[in-house]
mmCIF file of C-alpha atoms and ligand atoms in Angstrom:
data_model
loop_
_atom_site.group_PDB
_atom_site.id
_atom_site.type_symbol
_atom_site.label_atom_id
_atom_site.label_comp_id
_atom_site.label_asym_id
_atom_site.label_seq_id
_atom_site.Cartn_x
_atom_site.Cartn_y
_atom_site.Cartn_z
ATOM 1 C CA MET A 20 45.585 -26.875 11.120
ATOM 2 C CA HIS A 21 46.490 -30.871 11.760
ATOM 3 C CA GLN A 22 50.253 -31.468 11.207
ATOM 4 C CA ASP A 23 49.224 -34.363 9.430
ATOM 5 C CA ALA A 24 47.043 -32.485 7.161
ATOM 6 C CA VAL A 25 50.035 -29.815 6.692
ATOM 7 C CA ASP A 26 52.261 -32.629 6.076
ATOM 8 C CA LEU A 27 50.079 -34.355 3.387
ATOM 9 C CA MET A 28 49.218 -30.676 1.962
ATOM 10 C CA TYR A 29 53.066 -30.142 1.392
ATOM 11 C CA GLY A 30 53.545 -33.354 -0.112
ATOM 12 C CA LEU A 31 50.891 -32.801 -2.941
ATOM 13 C CA LEU A 32 51.439 -29.253 -3.910
ATOM 14 C CA SER A 33 54.505 -29.989 -6.076
ATOM 15 C CA GLN A 34 52.853 -32.677 -7.681
ATOM 16 C CA PRO A 35 50.857 -32.303 -11.331
ATOM 17 C CA LEU A 36 47.585 -33.812 -10.049
ATOM 18 C CA ASN A 37 44.738 -32.848 -12.639
ATOM 19 C CA PRO A 38 41.568 -35.090 -11.817
ATOM 20 C CA SER A 39 40.118 -34.280 -15.350
ATOM 21 C CA SER A 40 43.139 -35.730 -16.907
ATOM 22 C CA VAL A 41 43.372 -39.805 -17.789
ATOM 23 C CA HIS A 42 47.155 -40.379 -17.263
ATOM 24 C CA THR A 43 48.781 -41.448 -14.201
ATOM 25 C CA ASN A 44 48.952 -38.900 -12.104
ATOM 26 C CA GLY A 45 45.377 -37.570 -13.179
ATOM 27 C CA ARG A 46 44.100 -40.960 -11.694
ATOM 28 C CA LYS A 47 45.711 -40.707 -8.537
ATOM 29 C CA ALA A 48 43.954 -36.885 -8.577
ATOM 30 C CA LYS A 49 40.785 -38.793 -8.460
ATOM 31 C CA ASN A 50 41.437 -40.769 -6.291
ATOM 32 C CA ILE A 51 42.596 -38.663 -3.718
ATOM 33 C CA ILE A 52 39.078 -36.831 -4.145
ATOM 34 C CA GLU A 53 37.167 -39.489 -4.068
ATOM 35 C CA ARG A 54 38.824 -40.670 -0.785
ATOM 36 C CA ALA A 55 38.304 -37.237 0.491
ATOM 37 C CA ARG A 56 34.578 -37.267 -0.006
ATOM 38 C CA THR A 57 34.236 -40.855 1.431
ATOM 39 C CA GLN A 58 35.924 -39.307 4.706
ATOM 40 C CA ILE A 59 34.038 -36.060 4.519
ATOM 41 C CA LYS A 60 30.375 -38.934 4.281
ATOM 42 C CA GLU A 61 32.212 -40.929 7.113
ATOM 43 C CA LEU A 62 32.330 -37.738 9.528
ATOM 44 C CA LEU A 63 28.747 -37.288 8.925
ATOM 45 C CA CYS A 64 28.085 -41.287 9.513
ATOM 46 C CA ILE A 65 26.859 -41.366 5.887
ATOM 47 C CA THR A 66 27.684 -44.762 4.326
ATOM 48 C CA PRO A 67 30.488 -44.436 1.952
ATOM 49 C CA HIS A 68 28.546 -45.909 -1.169
ATOM 50 C CA SER A 69 25.429 -44.758 -0.265
ATOM 51 C CA ARG A 70 23.845 -43.111 -3.464
ATOM 52 C CA LYS A 71 21.470 -40.842 -1.318
ATOM 53 C CA TYR A 72 24.176 -38.085 -0.813
ATOM 54 C CA ILE A 73 27.039 -36.514 -3.089
ATOM 55 C CA VAL A 74 29.672 -34.616 -1.265
ATOM 56 C CA ILE A 75 30.327 -30.930 -3.907
ATOM 57 C CA PHE A 76 33.704 -29.700 -2.773
ATOM 58 C CA THR A 77 33.603 -25.806 -2.982
ATOM 59 C CA SER A 78 36.354 -23.611 -1.981
ATOM 60 C CA THR A 79 34.741 -22.170 0.772
ATOM 61 C CA GLY A 80 31.486 -22.284 3.580
ATOM 62 C CA THR A 81 30.094 -19.061 2.071
ATOM 63 C CA GLU A 82 30.474 -20.674 -1.385
ATOM 64 C CA ALA A 83 28.571 -24.053 -0.126
ATOM 65 C CA ASN A 84 25.846 -21.542 1.482
ATOM 66 C CA ASN A 85 25.488 -19.162 -1.708
ATOM 67 C CA LEU A 86 25.138 -22.386 -3.826
ATOM 68 C CA ILE A 87 22.374 -23.838 -2.250
ATOM 69 C CA LEU A 88 20.545 -20.541 -1.358
ATOM 70 C CA SER A 89 20.893 -20.250 -5.170
ATOM 71 C CA ASN A 90 18.925 -23.004 -6.162
ATOM 72 C CA TYR A 91 15.855 -21.841 -4.257
ATOM 73 C CA ARG A 92 15.852 -18.258 -5.690
ATOM 74 C CA ASP A 93 12.704 -19.223 -7.266
ATOM 75 C CA GLY A 94 11.150 -20.688 -4.147
ATOM 76 C CA ALA A 95 10.917 -19.385 -0.539
ATOM 77 C CA ILE A 96 13.500 -19.491 1.622
ATOM 78 C CA PHE A 97 13.192 -19.150 5.472
ATOM 79 C CA ILE A 98 16.409 -18.688 7.671
ATOM 80 C CA SER A 99 16.583 -17.760 10.875
ATOM 81 C CA ALA A 100 17.694 -14.559 12.374
ATOM 82 C CA ILE A 101 21.270 -15.507 13.607
ATOM 83 C CA GLU A 102 22.916 -16.991 10.275
ATOM 84 C CA HIS A 103 26.150 -16.614 9.355
ATOM 85 C CA LEU A 104 26.301 -13.956 6.766
ATOM 86 C CA SER A 105 27.024 -16.006 4.005
ATOM 87 C CA ILE A 106 23.478 -16.753 4.758
ATOM 88 C CA PHE A 107 22.220 -13.764 6.066
ATOM 89 C CA ALA A 108 23.083 -11.159 3.789
ATOM 90 C CA GLN A 109 21.330 -13.125 1.127
ATOM 91 C CA GLN A 110 18.405 -11.243 1.769
ATOM 92 C CA ASN A 111 20.515 -8.199 0.283
ATOM 93 C CA ARG A 112 19.883 -9.931 -3.035
ATOM 94 C CA TYR A 113 16.785 -12.213 -3.017
ATOM 95 C CA HIS A 114 13.750 -11.243 -1.590
ATOM 96 C CA ASN A 115 12.039 -14.644 -1.439
ATOM 97 C CA ILE A 116 13.540 -14.885 2.293
ATOM 98 C CA THR A 117 11.820 -14.910 5.600
ATOM 99 C CA THR A 118 13.709 -14.546 9.066
ATOM 100 C CA ILE A 119 12.385 -16.926 11.453
ATOM 101 C CA SER A 120 12.975 -14.905 15.234
ATOM 102 C CA VAL A 121 14.880 -16.393 18.000
ATOM 103 C CA ASP A 122 15.006 -16.074 21.971
ATOM 104 C CA SER A 123 17.486 -13.982 24.349
ATOM 105 C CA ASN A 124 19.460 -17.707 24.227
ATOM 106 C CA CYS A 125 20.119 -17.337 20.687
ATOM 107 C CA ILE A 126 17.366 -20.540 20.334
ATOM 108 C CA ILE A 127 14.945 -20.539 17.309
ATOM 109 C CA ASP A 128 11.508 -19.818 18.230
ATOM 110 C CA LEU A 129 9.768 -23.107 17.254
ATOM 111 C CA GLU A 130 6.222 -21.498 17.285
ATOM 112 C CA ASN A 131 7.597 -18.607 14.772
ATOM 113 C CA LEU A 132 9.184 -21.481 12.603
ATOM 114 C CA GLU A 133 5.398 -22.993 12.376
ATOM 115 C CA CYS A 134 3.453 -20.026 11.844
ATOM 116 C CA LEU A 135 5.565 -18.999 8.833
ATOM 117 C CA LEU A 136 5.959 -22.147 7.109
ATOM 118 C CA SER A 137 1.960 -22.980 7.338
ATOM 119 C CA LYS A 138 1.542 -19.810 6.207
ATOM 120 C CA SER A 139 3.433 -20.362 2.953
ATOM 121 C CA THR A 140 1.913 -21.281 -0.338
ATOM 122 C CA ASN A 141 5.151 -21.934 -2.219
ATOM 123 C CA THR A 142 5.691 -25.646 -3.255
ATOM 124 C CA LYS A 143 9.251 -25.192 -3.242
ATOM 125 C CA LYS A 144 10.551 -24.446 0.445
ATOM 126 C CA LEU A 145 13.904 -24.607 1.574
ATOM 127 C CA LEU A 146 14.588 -24.085 5.690
ATOM 128 C CA SER A 147 18.085 -23.165 6.354
ATOM 129 C CA VAL A 148 19.216 -23.265 9.763
ATOM 130 C CA MET A 149 22.857 -23.017 10.973
ATOM 131 C CA PHE A 150 23.607 -26.358 13.788
ATOM 132 C CA ALA A 151 25.772 -23.808 16.140
ATOM 133 C CA ASN A 152 26.115 -20.403 16.155
ATOM 134 C CA ASN A 153 29.075 -18.839 15.189
ATOM 135 C CA GLU A 154 28.639 -15.867 17.701
ATOM 136 C CA THR A 155 27.656 -17.814 21.080
ATOM 137 C CA GLY A 156 27.823 -21.500 19.950
ATOM 138 C CA ALA A 157 24.644 -21.667 20.741
ATOM 139 C CA ILE A 158 22.962 -25.407 19.738
ATOM 140 C CA GLN A 159 19.613 -25.435 17.399
ATOM 141 C CA PRO A 160 16.867 -28.208 18.467
ATOM 142 C CA LEU A 161 17.294 -29.546 14.858
ATOM 143 C CA LYS A 162 15.580 -32.689 15.742
ATOM 144 C CA ASP A 163 12.405 -30.413 16.338
ATOM 145 C CA ILE A 164 12.678 -27.896 13.660
ATOM 146 C CA ILE A 165 13.721 -30.726 10.877
ATOM 147 C CA LYS A 166 10.090 -32.699 12.112
ATOM 148 C CA ILE A 167 8.324 -29.105 11.786
ATOM 149 C CA ALA A 168 9.987 -28.465 8.401
ATOM 150 C CA ARG A 169 8.547 -32.064 6.981
ATOM 151 C CA ARG A 170 4.934 -31.391 8.373
ATOM 152 C CA PHE A 171 5.053 -28.182 5.564
ATOM 153 C CA ASP A 172 7.001 -30.284 2.983
ATOM 154 C CA THR A 173 9.775 -27.720 3.257
ATOM 155 C CA ALA A 174 14.107 -28.945 2.349
ATOM 156 C CA VAL A 175 15.963 -28.487 5.326
ATOM 157 C CA HIS A 176 19.562 -27.335 5.094
ATOM 158 C CA CYS A 177 22.101 -26.800 8.119
ATOM 159 C CA ASP A 178 25.412 -24.701 8.275
ATOM 160 C CA CYS A 179 27.426 -27.078 9.819
ATOM 161 C CA VAL A 180 30.533 -25.375 9.306
ATOM 162 C CA GLN A 181 30.665 -24.288 13.577
ATOM 163 C CA ALA A 182 29.865 -27.430 14.385
ATOM 164 C CA ILE A 183 31.269 -29.781 12.811
ATOM 165 C CA GLY A 184 33.863 -31.807 14.756
ATOM 166 C CA LYS A 185 32.847 -30.172 18.188
ATOM 167 C CA THR A 186 30.043 -31.748 18.390
ATOM 168 C CA PRO A 187 28.770 -35.294 16.959
ATOM 169 C CA ILE A 188 26.487 -34.745 13.437
ATOM 170 C CA SER A 189 25.179 -37.873 11.911
ATOM 171 C CA ILE A 190 22.975 -38.186 9.506
ATOM 172 C CA THR A 191 21.273 -40.928 10.857
ATOM 173 C CA ASP A 192 20.360 -38.552 13.879
ATOM 174 C CA PHE A 193 19.472 -35.319 11.534
ATOM 175 C CA ASP A 194 17.773 -36.359 8.437
ATOM 176 C CA PHE A 195 19.236 -32.355 6.720
ATOM 177 C CA ASP A 196 18.736 -32.492 3.042
ATOM 178 C CA PHE A 197 21.611 -30.550 2.579
ATOM 179 C CA ILE A 198 24.552 -29.887 5.015
ATOM 180 C CA THR A 199 27.752 -27.406 4.684
ATOM 181 C CA ILE A 200 31.049 -27.813 6.351
ATOM 182 C CA SER A 201 34.230 -26.156 6.221
ATOM 183 C CA GLY A 202 37.768 -27.144 6.620
ATOM 184 C CA HIS A 203 39.160 -24.845 9.008
ATOM 185 C CA LYS A 204 37.020 -25.025 11.711
ATOM 186 C CA PHE A 205 38.165 -28.911 11.979
ATOM 187 C CA GLY A 206 41.917 -29.304 11.640
ATOM 188 C CA GLY A 207 41.841 -28.454 7.435
ATOM 189 C CA PRO A 208 42.957 -25.818 5.296
ATOM 190 C CA VAL A 209 41.091 -22.684 4.630
ATOM 191 C CA GLY A 210 39.765 -22.391 1.465
ATOM 192 C CA ALA A 211 38.241 -26.225 1.439
ATOM 193 C CA ALA A 212 34.849 -26.957 2.089
ATOM 194 C CA ALA A 213 31.868 -28.619 0.806
ATOM 195 C CA LEU A 214 28.079 -29.051 0.295
ATOM 196 C CA ILE A 215 26.311 -32.595 0.945
ATOM 197 C CA ALA A 216 22.905 -32.893 -1.023
ATOM 198 C CA LYS A 217 20.270 -35.342 -1.350
ATOM 199 C CA THR A 218 20.960 -36.751 -4.839
ATOM 200 C CA ASN A 219 16.621 -36.403 -4.901
ATOM 201 C CA TYR A 220 17.543 -33.134 -5.770
ATOM 202 C CA ASN A 221 18.817 -31.564 -8.817
ATOM 203 C CA ILE A 222 21.163 -29.033 -7.759
ATOM 204 C CA VAL A 223 21.937 -26.515 -10.372
ATOM 205 C CA SER A 224 25.838 -24.596 -10.577
ATOM 206 C CA ASN A 225 26.284 -21.496 -9.857
ATOM 207 C CA ILE A 226 29.896 -21.827 -11.168
ATOM 208 C CA ILE A 227 29.936 -23.020 -15.367
ATOM 209 C CA GLY A 228 32.805 -24.225 -17.156
ATOM 210 C CA GLY A 229 34.620 -27.842 -17.470
ATOM 211 C CA GLY A 230 31.906 -29.699 -15.809
ATOM 212 C CA GLN A 231 34.169 -30.886 -12.384
ATOM 213 C CA GLU A 232 32.254 -31.872 -9.478
ATOM 214 C CA MET A 233 29.729 -33.944 -11.234
ATOM 215 C CA GLY A 234 28.829 -30.532 -13.226
ATOM 216 C CA LEU A 235 28.137 -29.091 -9.811
ATOM 217 C CA ARG A 236 30.504 -26.509 -9.567
ATOM 218 C CA ALA A 237 32.977 -25.854 -12.045
ATOM 219 C CA GLY A 238 37.013 -24.974 -11.869
ATOM 220 C CA THR A 239 40.018 -27.607 -11.917
ATOM 221 C CA GLU A 240 40.390 -28.696 -8.042
ATOM 222 C CA ASN A 241 42.365 -27.728 -5.556
ATOM 223 C CA ILE A 242 43.844 -30.826 -4.948
ATOM 224 C CA ALA A 243 46.118 -30.610 -1.844
ATOM 225 C CA ALA A 244 43.325 -28.395 0.255
ATOM 226 C CA ILE A 245 40.549 -31.415 -0.501
ATOM 227 C CA ALA A 246 42.749 -34.151 0.636
ATOM 228 C CA GLY A 247 43.972 -32.153 3.723
ATOM 229 C CA LEU A 248 40.063 -31.612 4.258
ATOM 230 C CA GLY A 249 39.519 -35.123 3.670
ATOM 231 C CA LEU A 250 42.237 -36.252 6.098
ATOM 232 C CA ALA A 251 41.148 -33.772 9.141
ATOM 233 C CA ALA A 252 37.551 -35.119 8.565
ATOM 234 C CA SER A 253 38.889 -38.418 9.790
ATOM 235 C CA ILE A 254 40.803 -37.707 12.203
ATOM 236 C CA ALA A 255 38.265 -35.167 13.690
ATOM 237 C CA GLN A 256 36.084 -38.533 13.643
ATOM 238 C CA VAL A 257 38.547 -40.300 16.004
ATOM 239 C CA GLU A 258 39.498 -37.315 18.111
ATOM 240 C CA MET A 259 36.071 -36.123 18.609
ATOM 241 C CA GLN A 260 35.535 -37.326 21.814
ATOM 242 C CA GLN A 261 38.816 -36.230 23.377
ATOM 243 C CA ARG A 262 38.661 -32.393 21.830
ATOM 244 C CA ILE A 263 34.942 -32.356 23.175
ATOM 245 C CA GLN A 264 36.411 -33.598 26.636
ATOM 246 C CA HIS A 265 39.703 -31.400 26.666
ATOM 247 C CA MET A 266 37.328 -27.956 25.489
ATOM 248 C CA ARG A 267 34.655 -28.305 27.902
ATOM 249 C CA LEU A 268 36.821 -28.463 30.492
ATOM 250 C CA LEU A 269 38.600 -25.101 29.251
ATOM 251 C CA GLN A 270 35.508 -23.603 28.831
ATOM 252 C CA GLN A 271 34.231 -24.580 32.361
ATOM 253 C CA ARG A 272 37.484 -23.182 33.823
ATOM 254 C CA LEU A 273 37.235 -20.069 31.815
ATOM 255 C CA GLU A 274 33.760 -19.523 32.769
ATOM 256 C CA SER A 275 33.470 -20.185 36.356
ATOM 257 C CA ASN A 276 36.860 -18.158 36.820
ATOM 258 C CA LEU A 277 35.442 -15.224 35.171
ATOM 259 C CA LYS A 278 31.824 -15.484 36.931
ATOM 260 C CA ASN A 279 34.332 -15.452 40.590
ATOM 261 C CA ILE A 280 36.473 -12.460 39.517
ATOM 262 C CA PHE A 281 33.463 -10.690 37.674
ATOM 263 C CA PRO A 282 30.276 -11.868 39.775
ATOM 264 C CA GLU A 283 28.445 -9.105 37.440
ATOM 265 C CA ILE A 284 30.069 -10.820 34.138
ATOM 266 C CA MET A 285 27.550 -12.196 31.610
ATOM 267 C CA ILE A 286 27.872 -14.811 29.561
ATOM 268 C CA LEU A 287 25.576 -15.019 26.559
ATOM 269 C CA SER A 288 23.720 -18.093 25.683
ATOM 270 C CA ALA A 289 24.348 -19.511 28.991
ATOM 271 C CA PHE A 290 21.235 -21.357 29.373
ATOM 272 C CA ALA A 291 22.016 -23.365 26.003
ATOM 273 C CA ASP A 292 23.275 -26.097 25.096
ATOM 274 C CA ARG A 293 26.429 -24.834 23.351
ATOM 275 C CA ILE A 294 29.283 -26.227 21.484
ATOM 276 C CA PRO A 295 32.577 -26.865 24.015
ATOM 277 C CA ASN A 296 35.118 -24.027 22.208
ATOM 278 C CA THR A 297 32.975 -20.919 22.355
ATOM 279 C CA SER A 298 32.150 -18.322 24.834
ATOM 280 C CA LEU A 299 31.060 -14.857 24.601
ATOM 281 C CA ILE A 300 31.113 -12.840 27.267
ATOM 282 C CA SER A 301 30.339 -9.062 28.278
ATOM 283 C CA LEU A 302 31.460 -6.989 30.959
ATOM 284 C CA PRO A 303 29.898 -3.576 30.314
ATOM 285 C CA GLY A 304 32.113 -0.595 30.671
ATOM 286 C CA MET A 305 34.739 -1.132 27.639
ATOM 287 C CA LEU A 306 34.053 -1.135 24.441
ATOM 288 C CA SER A 307 34.615 -5.017 22.766
ATOM 289 C CA SER A 308 37.320 -3.199 20.018
ATOM 290 C CA LEU A 309 39.435 -1.610 23.192
ATOM 291 C CA GLN A 310 39.543 -5.065 25.250
ATOM 292 C CA LEU A 311 40.722 -6.803 21.416
ATOM 293 C CA ILE A 312 43.828 -4.080 21.433
ATOM 294 C CA ALA A 313 44.820 -4.658 24.968
ATOM 295 C CA LEU A 314 44.751 -8.214 24.982
ATOM 296 C CA ASP A 315 46.532 -8.061 21.765
ATOM 297 C CA LEU A 316 49.229 -6.082 23.047
ATOM 298 C CA ARG A 317 49.388 -9.408 25.106
ATOM 299 C CA HIS A 318 49.536 -11.958 22.569
ATOM 300 C CA ILE A 319 45.916 -12.775 22.983
ATOM 301 C CA ALA A 320 43.705 -13.505 19.870
ATOM 302 C CA VAL A 321 39.632 -12.821 20.518
ATOM 303 C CA SER A 322 37.157 -11.413 18.617
ATOM 304 C CA ALA A 323 34.530 -8.625 18.616
ATOM 305 C CA GLY A 324 31.071 -9.980 17.135
ATOM 306 C CA SER A 325 31.682 -12.365 14.250
ATOM 307 C CA ALA A 326 35.701 -12.348 13.061
ATOM 308 C CA CYS A 327 33.960 -13.282 9.782
ATOM 309 C CA SER A 328 33.527 -10.262 8.640
ATOM 310 C CA SER A 329 36.815 -9.070 7.263
ATOM 311 C CA GLY A 330 38.368 -7.482 11.013
ATOM 312 C CA LYS A 331 35.497 -5.086 10.807
ATOM 313 C CA ILE A 332 33.858 -5.145 14.128
ATOM 314 C CA ASN A 333 30.174 -4.678 12.947
ATOM 315 C CA LYS A 334 27.076 -4.255 15.176
ATOM 316 C CA SER A 335 26.117 -7.920 15.532
ATOM 317 C CA HIS A 336 23.367 -9.154 13.795
ATOM 318 C CA VAL A 337 22.997 -12.142 16.180
ATOM 319 C CA LEU A 338 22.625 -10.059 19.207
ATOM 320 C CA GLN A 339 20.474 -7.879 17.617
ATOM 321 C CA ALA A 340 18.127 -10.606 17.059
ATOM 322 C CA MET A 341 18.550 -11.676 20.497
ATOM 323 C CA GLY A 342 17.277 -8.324 22.311
ATOM 324 C CA VAL A 343 20.921 -7.946 23.843
ATOM 325 C CA ASP A 344 20.965 -4.287 25.478
ATOM 326 C CA ILE A 345 23.346 -2.381 23.538
ATOM 327 C CA LYS A 346 25.737 -1.965 26.405
ATOM 328 C CA ILE A 347 26.157 -5.511 26.831
ATOM 329 C CA ALA A 348 26.607 -6.107 23.306
ATOM 330 C CA GLU A 349 29.241 -3.294 22.587
ATOM 331 C CA SER A 350 31.392 -4.765 25.365
ATOM 332 C CA ALA A 351 31.087 -8.260 24.333
ATOM 333 C CA ILE A 352 34.377 -10.487 23.313
ATOM 334 C CA ARG A 353 34.506 -13.877 22.012
ATOM 335 C CA ILE A 354 36.856 -16.616 23.147
ATOM 336 C CA SER A 355 37.159 -19.503 21.010
ATOM 337 C CA THR A 356 39.784 -22.424 22.039
ATOM 338 C CA SER A 357 40.748 -25.453 20.018
ATOM 339 C CA GLN A 358 42.228 -28.909 21.295
ATOM 340 C CA TYR A 359 45.309 -27.423 21.269
ATOM 341 C CA ASN A 360 44.734 -25.138 23.712
ATOM 342 C CA LEU A 361 46.161 -25.791 27.343
ATOM 343 C CA LYS A 362 45.083 -24.981 30.557
ATOM 344 C CA SER A 363 47.613 -22.610 31.150
ATOM 345 C CA ASP A 364 46.165 -20.131 28.084
ATOM 346 C CA ILE A 365 42.830 -20.263 30.209
ATOM 347 C CA ASP A 366 45.123 -19.004 32.794
ATOM 348 C CA CYS A 367 47.043 -16.644 30.523
ATOM 349 C CA PHE A 368 43.534 -15.125 29.591
ATOM 350 C CA ILE A 369 42.043 -14.747 33.007
ATOM 351 C CA ASN A 370 44.818 -12.510 34.067
ATOM 352 C CA ALA A 371 45.128 -10.477 31.157
ATOM 353 C CA PHE A 372 41.380 -9.729 31.190
ATOM 354 C CA LYS A 373 41.293 -9.209 35.010
ATOM 355 C CA GLU A 374 43.970 -6.821 34.472
ATOM 356 C CA ILE A 375 42.915 -4.783 31.868
ATOM 357 C CA ARG A 376 39.455 -4.353 33.510
ATOM 358 C CA THR A 377 40.774 -3.654 36.855
ATOM 359 C CA THR A 378 42.699 -0.976 35.128
ATOM 360 C CA TYR A 379 40.762 0.587 32.770
ATOM 361 C CA ASN A 380 38.105 3.373 33.870
HETATM 362 N N1 PLP B 11 29.042 -20.827 8.483
HETATM 363 C C1 PLP B 11 29.506 -20.280 9.855
HETATM 364 C C2 PLP B 11 28.643 -20.585 10.956
HETATM 365 C C3 PLP B 11 30.525 -19.718 10.057
HETATM 366 O O1 PLP B 11 30.923 -19.535 11.203
HETATM 367 C C4 PLP B 11 31.509 -19.466 8.758
HETATM 368 C C5 PLP B 11 32.827 -19.029 9.166
HETATM 369 O O2 PLP B 11 33.672 -18.876 10.214
HETATM 370 C C6 PLP B 11 30.945 -19.673 7.408
HETATM 371 C C7 PLP B 11 29.515 -20.499 7.543
HETATM 372 C C8 PLP B 11 31.981 -19.831 6.346
HETATM 373 O O3 PLP B 11 32.603 -20.542 6.444
HETATM 374 P P1 PLP B 11 33.893 -20.106 5.312
HETATM 375 O O4 PLP B 11 34.852 -19.488 6.326
HETATM 376 O O5 PLP B 11 34.287 -21.153 4.699
HETATM 377 O O6 PLP B 11 33.461 -19.259 3.985
#
């Protein structure tokens, strides 16, 4: 988390801030929420007073993704084969979901998308495609994807959780109908997120109760977390270019050094445009789980597959969809950096990785 967001939250946690109350503290809470809504809009280049979009605060990106998909349970839903589990696993619940294939670089197959949308006779269609994949970092060709969706009267939801703050996402460039963001990916707290929606869609709430969040997400708002999310959004907007540049240099240092030491190492999605903080690498011959443990013993935290699946190391549906060979998939580890990492962290990782991989047999 950004320290300013931590400090702001600390200051608010002990205050009685319920925005549904009409007293002074209640009004203060209401102002804090509205300010955060504006900050989120600004991060996406939405005019703050525009009535075209609403920002619905949720606890997590997972909740926001569940909310939007549940609104299309009576329509036709199209998702890519590499979506985060909060979208992908909805196939176990809804049977109106069609999956679009991706290529070996983790990029959505536009022909397949067009073909599947053209075959659908449903008048209520949603396409949900992530901006950047959380395992490989691959950025999807969203301008082309939106164009295709428009031709087939399909609403577009973009899960921007992994990309926001790491690549500019402006609503003027990407005419999304719905967007998911989550605080813990750009310097805000865990447990604060939002679904941004065009107001011409009538979203139906999943959580019913006191009518908070314009009746779209009941439950007393977590003011401290929402304030932290809003502030983190403002800071991310100001610092974005600098952060991108810094993380890109770290990524280049990491990948070029690894390639020099281990020419056979594979960098997944190497030929795709990627966010600057994610490198999924694989040097076959040692299971990811063993690499993780060996690195953890050296105080280095990396992940295998998706860290979002409760610490479990599952067979990645993303790597399967990319057609990655099992030997490569089972040795893949994901290295993520942030604006707070230093060149020395990269060097430390490289030394540890070299030591582990040259001594393991
Ligand atoms: N979508 C993507 C692409 C993610 O990477 C994640 C989590 O890492 C989520 C959704 C879920 O967000 P949250 O952790 O806030 O539930």
